[in-house]
């Protein structure tokens, strides 16, 4: 995928950006393709990039006692990264591809320098940060106040493709239930 194609994708997703800002943003972008199972960010390691997922899907998880605890899933046109790696620290989570995927990669350090000079890119990063904060707020509410069935229905509403792209084991982990409980919930719906 060449720079004009990357620019077209970014401009469709973020139409508020000026042509000049798009050019600056794209100048710092690279197109990548990785196979299913690739771990693009590893728990315990720093990582100098964040990504826009063009096609495919990812899961993020913690490793605890040889068990994966799923935190979130992301699919086409979502930004991928961890807060710790954006700050230059080691990641607390692993991000792994659920299927063959295509990305636009950005170097965190480069974008950090650009946002100090470009208002459109700065606004974009603020919008993405607010979107992530909103996700976290919603997720905390779900965990504190919703039943497992309500969490399941909410996941299906937010990410309809989840059943086609994510294993039932990972969905159960995300919901905080056993596979057996997930099977019972699915039978009720």
mmCIF file of C-alpha atoms in Angstrom:
data_model
loop_
_atom_site.group_PDB
_atom_site.id
_atom_site.type_symbol
_atom_site.label_atom_id
_atom_site.label_comp_id
_atom_site.label_asym_id
_atom_site.label_seq_id
_atom_site.Cartn_x
_atom_site.Cartn_y
_atom_site.Cartn_z
ATOM 1 C CA UNK A 1 0.000 0.000 0.000
ATOM 2 C CA UNK A 2 1.500 3.345 -0.987
ATOM 3 C CA UNK A 3 1.307 6.744 0.742
ATOM 4 C CA UNK A 4 -1.687 8.021 -1.313
ATOM 5 C CA UNK A 5 -3.699 4.943 -0.296
ATOM 6 C CA UNK A 6 -2.702 5.437 3.355
ATOM 7 C CA UNK A 7 -3.709 9.095 3.091
ATOM 8 C CA UNK A 8 -7.105 8.118 1.678
ATOM 9 C CA UNK A 9 -7.764 5.735 4.586
ATOM 10 C CA UNK A 10 -6.742 8.320 7.195
ATOM 11 C CA UNK A 11 -8.742 11.125 5.538
ATOM 12 C CA UNK A 12 -11.893 8.964 5.476
ATOM 13 C CA UNK A 13 -11.541 8.102 9.168
ATOM 14 C CA UNK A 14 -10.503 11.591 10.303
ATOM 15 C CA UNK A 15 -12.089 14.059 7.855
ATOM 16 C CA UNK A 16 -11.473 17.079 10.114
ATOM 17 C CA UNK A 17 -7.743 17.040 9.325
ATOM 18 C CA UNK A 18 -6.408 19.583 6.854
ATOM 19 C CA UNK A 19 -4.560 18.462 3.757
ATOM 20 C CA UNK A 20 -1.268 19.763 5.182
ATOM 21 C CA UNK A 21 -1.759 17.893 8.468
ATOM 22 C CA UNK A 22 -2.659 14.707 6.616
ATOM 23 C CA UNK A 23 0.550 14.996 4.600
ATOM 24 C CA UNK A 24 2.607 15.418 7.779
ATOM 25 C CA UNK A 25 0.829 12.516 9.495
ATOM 26 C CA UNK A 26 1.244 10.199 6.504
ATOM 27 C CA UNK A 27 4.917 11.137 6.132
ATOM 28 C CA UNK A 28 5.407 9.376 9.483
ATOM 29 C CA UNK A 29 3.323 6.307 8.597
ATOM 30 C CA UNK A 30 4.313 2.852 7.361
ATOM 31 C CA UNK A 31 2.119 0.079 6.020
ATOM 32 C CA UNK A 32 2.611 -3.382 7.569
ATOM 33 C CA UNK A 33 1.025 -6.797 7.184
ATOM 34 C CA UNK A 34 1.367 -9.528 9.829
ATOM 35 C CA UNK A 35 0.023 -13.107 10.037
ATOM 36 C CA UNK A 36 -2.436 -14.436 12.605
ATOM 37 C CA UNK A 37 -0.795 -15.136 15.963
ATOM 38 C CA UNK A 38 1.806 -12.364 15.706
ATOM 39 C CA UNK A 39 2.334 -10.557 18.991
ATOM 40 C CA UNK A 40 2.829 -6.940 18.008
ATOM 41 C CA UNK A 41 3.291 -5.771 21.610
ATOM 42 C CA UNK A 42 4.643 -8.035 24.367
ATOM 43 C CA UNK A 43 3.904 -7.801 28.061
ATOM 44 C CA UNK A 44 6.997 -6.601 29.939
ATOM 45 C CA UNK A 45 8.593 -4.931 26.914
ATOM 46 C CA UNK A 46 8.597 -1.369 25.668
ATOM 47 C CA UNK A 47 7.379 -0.742 22.138
ATOM 48 C CA UNK A 48 8.007 2.469 20.152
ATOM 49 C CA UNK A 49 4.952 2.294 17.885
ATOM 50 C CA UNK A 50 1.175 2.480 17.809
ATOM 51 C CA UNK A 51 -1.034 1.331 14.960
ATOM 52 C CA UNK A 52 -4.196 1.934 13.008
ATOM 53 C CA UNK A 53 -5.730 -1.426 12.186
ATOM 54 C CA UNK A 54 -6.717 -1.360 8.499
ATOM 55 C CA UNK A 55 -8.027 -4.938 8.242
ATOM 56 C CA UNK A 56 -8.094 -7.818 10.710
ATOM 57 C CA UNK A 57 -8.475 -8.139 14.447
ATOM 58 C CA UNK A 58 -6.453 -8.177 17.659
ATOM 59 C CA UNK A 59 -6.862 -9.127 21.276
ATOM 60 C CA UNK A 60 -5.101 -7.678 24.286
ATOM 61 C CA UNK A 61 -4.497 -9.761 27.372
ATOM 62 C CA UNK A 62 -2.549 -10.192 30.591
ATOM 63 C CA UNK A 63 -0.775 -13.435 31.337
ATOM 64 C CA UNK A 64 -1.618 -14.745 34.813
ATOM 65 C CA UNK A 65 -0.673 -18.205 36.079
ATOM 66 C CA UNK A 66 -0.286 -19.587 32.515
ATOM 67 C CA UNK A 67 -3.710 -18.217 31.633
ATOM 68 C CA UNK A 68 -4.640 -15.381 29.292
ATOM 69 C CA UNK A 69 -7.014 -12.797 30.752
ATOM 70 C CA UNK A 70 -8.520 -10.895 27.806
ATOM 71 C CA UNK A 71 -8.845 -7.139 28.234
ATOM 72 C CA UNK A 72 -10.179 -5.934 24.893
ATOM 73 C CA UNK A 73 -10.596 -6.685 21.219
ATOM 74 C CA UNK A 74 -10.120 -4.323 18.278
ATOM 75 C CA UNK A 75 -11.105 -4.609 14.664
ATOM 76 C CA UNK A 76 -10.882 -2.608 11.456
ATOM 77 C CA UNK A 77 -10.192 1.124 11.740
ATOM 78 C CA UNK A 78 -9.359 1.122 15.432
ATOM 79 C CA UNK A 79 -6.146 2.443 16.973
ATOM 80 C CA UNK A 80 -3.927 -0.128 18.671
ATOM 81 C CA UNK A 81 -1.369 0.463 21.418
ATOM 82 C CA UNK A 82 -0.942 0.500 25.147
ATOM 83 C CA UNK A 83 -0.822 3.518 27.427
ATOM 84 C CA UNK A 84 2.458 2.380 28.964
ATOM 85 C CA UNK A 85 4.236 1.999 25.620
ATOM 86 C CA UNK A 86 2.917 5.390 24.496
ATOM 87 C CA UNK A 87 4.634 6.800 27.572
ATOM 88 C CA UNK A 88 7.841 4.899 26.794
ATOM 89 C CA UNK A 89 7.413 2.291 29.531
ATOM 90 C CA UNK A 90 7.074 -1.480 29.357
ATOM 91 C CA UNK A 91 3.658 -2.801 28.404
ATOM 92 C CA UNK A 92 1.487 -4.508 30.999
ATOM 93 C CA UNK A 93 -0.350 -6.382 28.270
ATOM 94 C CA UNK A 94 0.269 -8.411 25.124
ATOM 95 C CA UNK A 95 -1.468 -7.548 21.864
ATOM 96 C CA UNK A 96 -1.840 -10.515 19.514
ATOM 97 C CA UNK A 97 -3.408 -10.835 16.068
ATOM 98 C CA UNK A 98 -6.606 -12.871 15.832
ATOM 99 C CA UNK A 99 -6.240 -13.129 12.050
ATOM 100 C CA UNK A 100 -3.966 -11.964 9.260
ATOM 101 C CA UNK A 101 -4.018 -8.176 9.604
ATOM 102 C CA UNK A 102 -2.888 -4.972 7.922
ATOM 103 C CA UNK A 103 -1.753 -1.879 9.824
ATOM 104 C CA UNK A 104 -0.627 1.661 9.457
ATOM 105 C CA UNK A 105 2.270 2.047 11.904
ATOM 106 C CA UNK A 106 3.274 5.299 13.607
ATOM 107 C CA UNK A 107 6.378 5.891 15.707
ATOM 108 C CA UNK A 108 5.203 7.274 19.048
ATOM 109 C CA UNK A 109 8.184 9.588 19.478
ATOM 110 C CA UNK A 110 7.683 11.168 16.030
ATOM 111 C CA UNK A 111 3.991 11.797 16.620
ATOM 112 C CA UNK A 112 4.736 13.263 20.070
ATOM 113 C CA UNK A 113 6.959 15.859 18.404
ATOM 114 C CA UNK A 114 4.425 16.611 15.669
ATOM 115 C CA UNK A 115 1.520 17.240 18.050
ATOM 116 C CA UNK A 116 3.429 20.144 19.564
ATOM 117 C CA UNK A 117 3.443 21.870 16.170
ATOM 118 C CA UNK A 118 0.268 20.737 14.381
ATOM 119 C CA UNK A 119 -3.132 21.554 15.854
ATOM 120 C CA UNK A 120 -5.097 19.057 13.701
ATOM 121 C CA UNK A 121 -2.867 16.150 14.700
ATOM 122 C CA UNK A 122 -2.970 17.301 18.320
ATOM 123 C CA UNK A 123 -6.791 17.307 18.170
ATOM 124 C CA UNK A 124 -6.750 13.817 16.661
ATOM 125 C CA UNK A 125 -4.604 12.473 19.498
ATOM 126 C CA UNK A 126 -6.889 14.163 22.049
ATOM 127 C CA UNK A 127 -9.965 12.610 20.364
ATOM 128 C CA UNK A 128 -8.339 9.176 20.396
ATOM 129 C CA UNK A 129 -7.428 9.622 24.070
ATOM 130 C CA UNK A 130 -10.984 10.632 24.927
ATOM 131 C CA UNK A 131 -12.326 7.663 22.980
ATOM 132 C CA UNK A 132 -10.059 5.349 24.980
ATOM 133 C CA UNK A 133 -11.069 6.986 28.285
ATOM 134 C CA UNK A 134 -14.723 6.500 27.296
ATOM 135 C CA UNK A 135 -14.067 2.832 26.563
ATOM 136 C CA UNK A 136 -12.425 2.389 29.982
ATOM 137 C CA UNK A 137 -15.287 4.147 31.754
ATOM 138 C CA UNK A 138 -17.838 1.947 29.979
ATOM 139 C CA UNK A 139 -15.803 -1.195 30.712
ATOM 140 C CA UNK A 140 -15.576 -0.373 34.435
ATOM 141 C CA UNK A 141 -19.324 0.224 34.548
ATOM 142 C CA UNK A 142 -19.958 -3.115 32.836
ATOM 143 C CA UNK A 143 -17.743 -4.983 35.283
ATOM 144 C CA UNK A 144 -19.257 -3.311 38.340
ATOM 145 C CA UNK A 145 -22.949 -3.095 37.483
ATOM 146 C CA UNK A 146 -23.878 -5.459 34.642
ATOM 147 C CA UNK A 147 -24.621 -9.154 34.756
ATOM 148 C CA UNK A 148 -22.522 -11.454 32.612
ATOM 149 C CA UNK A 149 -25.456 -11.784 30.199
ATOM 150 C CA UNK A 150 -25.724 -7.990 29.902
ATOM 151 C CA UNK A 151 -21.948 -7.758 29.309
ATOM 152 C CA UNK A 152 -22.242 -10.401 26.581
ATOM 153 C CA UNK A 153 -25.080 -8.541 24.848
ATOM 154 C CA UNK A 154 -23.176 -5.272 25.145
ATOM 155 C CA UNK A 155 -20.106 -6.870 23.545
ATOM 156 C CA UNK A 156 -22.198 -8.202 20.648
ATOM 157 C CA UNK A 157 -23.743 -4.785 20.135
ATOM 158 C CA UNK A 158 -20.394 -2.967 20.198
ATOM 159 C CA UNK A 159 -18.439 -5.561 18.187
ATOM 160 C CA UNK A 160 -20.877 -7.643 16.079
ATOM 161 C CA UNK A 161 -18.027 -9.498 14.345
ATOM 162 C CA UNK A 162 -16.643 -10.816 17.634
ATOM 163 C CA UNK A 163 -18.301 -14.245 17.289
ATOM 164 C CA UNK A 164 -16.709 -14.790 13.875
ATOM 165 C CA UNK A 165 -13.224 -13.587 14.837
ATOM 166 C CA UNK A 166 -12.702 -14.434 18.518
ATOM 167 C CA UNK A 167 -12.613 -17.825 20.217
ATOM 168 C CA UNK A 168 -15.263 -18.591 22.825
ATOM 169 C CA UNK A 169 -12.460 -19.080 25.355
ATOM 170 C CA UNK A 170 -11.269 -15.494 24.771
ATOM 171 C CA UNK A 171 -14.819 -14.117 24.881
ATOM 172 C CA UNK A 172 -15.446 -15.913 28.184
ATOM 173 C CA UNK A 173 -12.196 -14.521 29.578
ATOM 174 C CA UNK A 174 -13.147 -10.987 28.486
ATOM 175 C CA UNK A 175 -16.545 -11.344 30.158
ATOM 176 C CA UNK A 176 -14.989 -12.769 33.324
ATOM 177 C CA UNK A 177 -16.905 -16.054 33.138
ATOM 178 C CA UNK A 178 -16.121 -19.710 32.454
ATOM 179 C CA UNK A 179 -16.718 -21.254 29.021
ATOM 180 C CA UNK A 180 -19.587 -23.242 30.514
ATOM 181 C CA UNK A 181 -21.261 -20.067 31.793
ATOM 182 C CA UNK A 182 -20.784 -18.448 28.392
ATOM 183 C CA UNK A 183 -22.464 -21.466 26.764
ATOM 184 C CA UNK A 184 -25.427 -21.088 29.105
ATOM 185 C CA UNK A 185 -25.655 -17.346 28.335
ATOM 186 C CA UNK A 186 -25.523 -18.000 24.596
ATOM 187 C CA UNK A 187 -28.315 -20.605 24.915
ATOM 188 C CA UNK A 188 -30.546 -17.975 26.605
ATOM 189 C CA UNK A 189 -30.011 -15.328 23.924
#
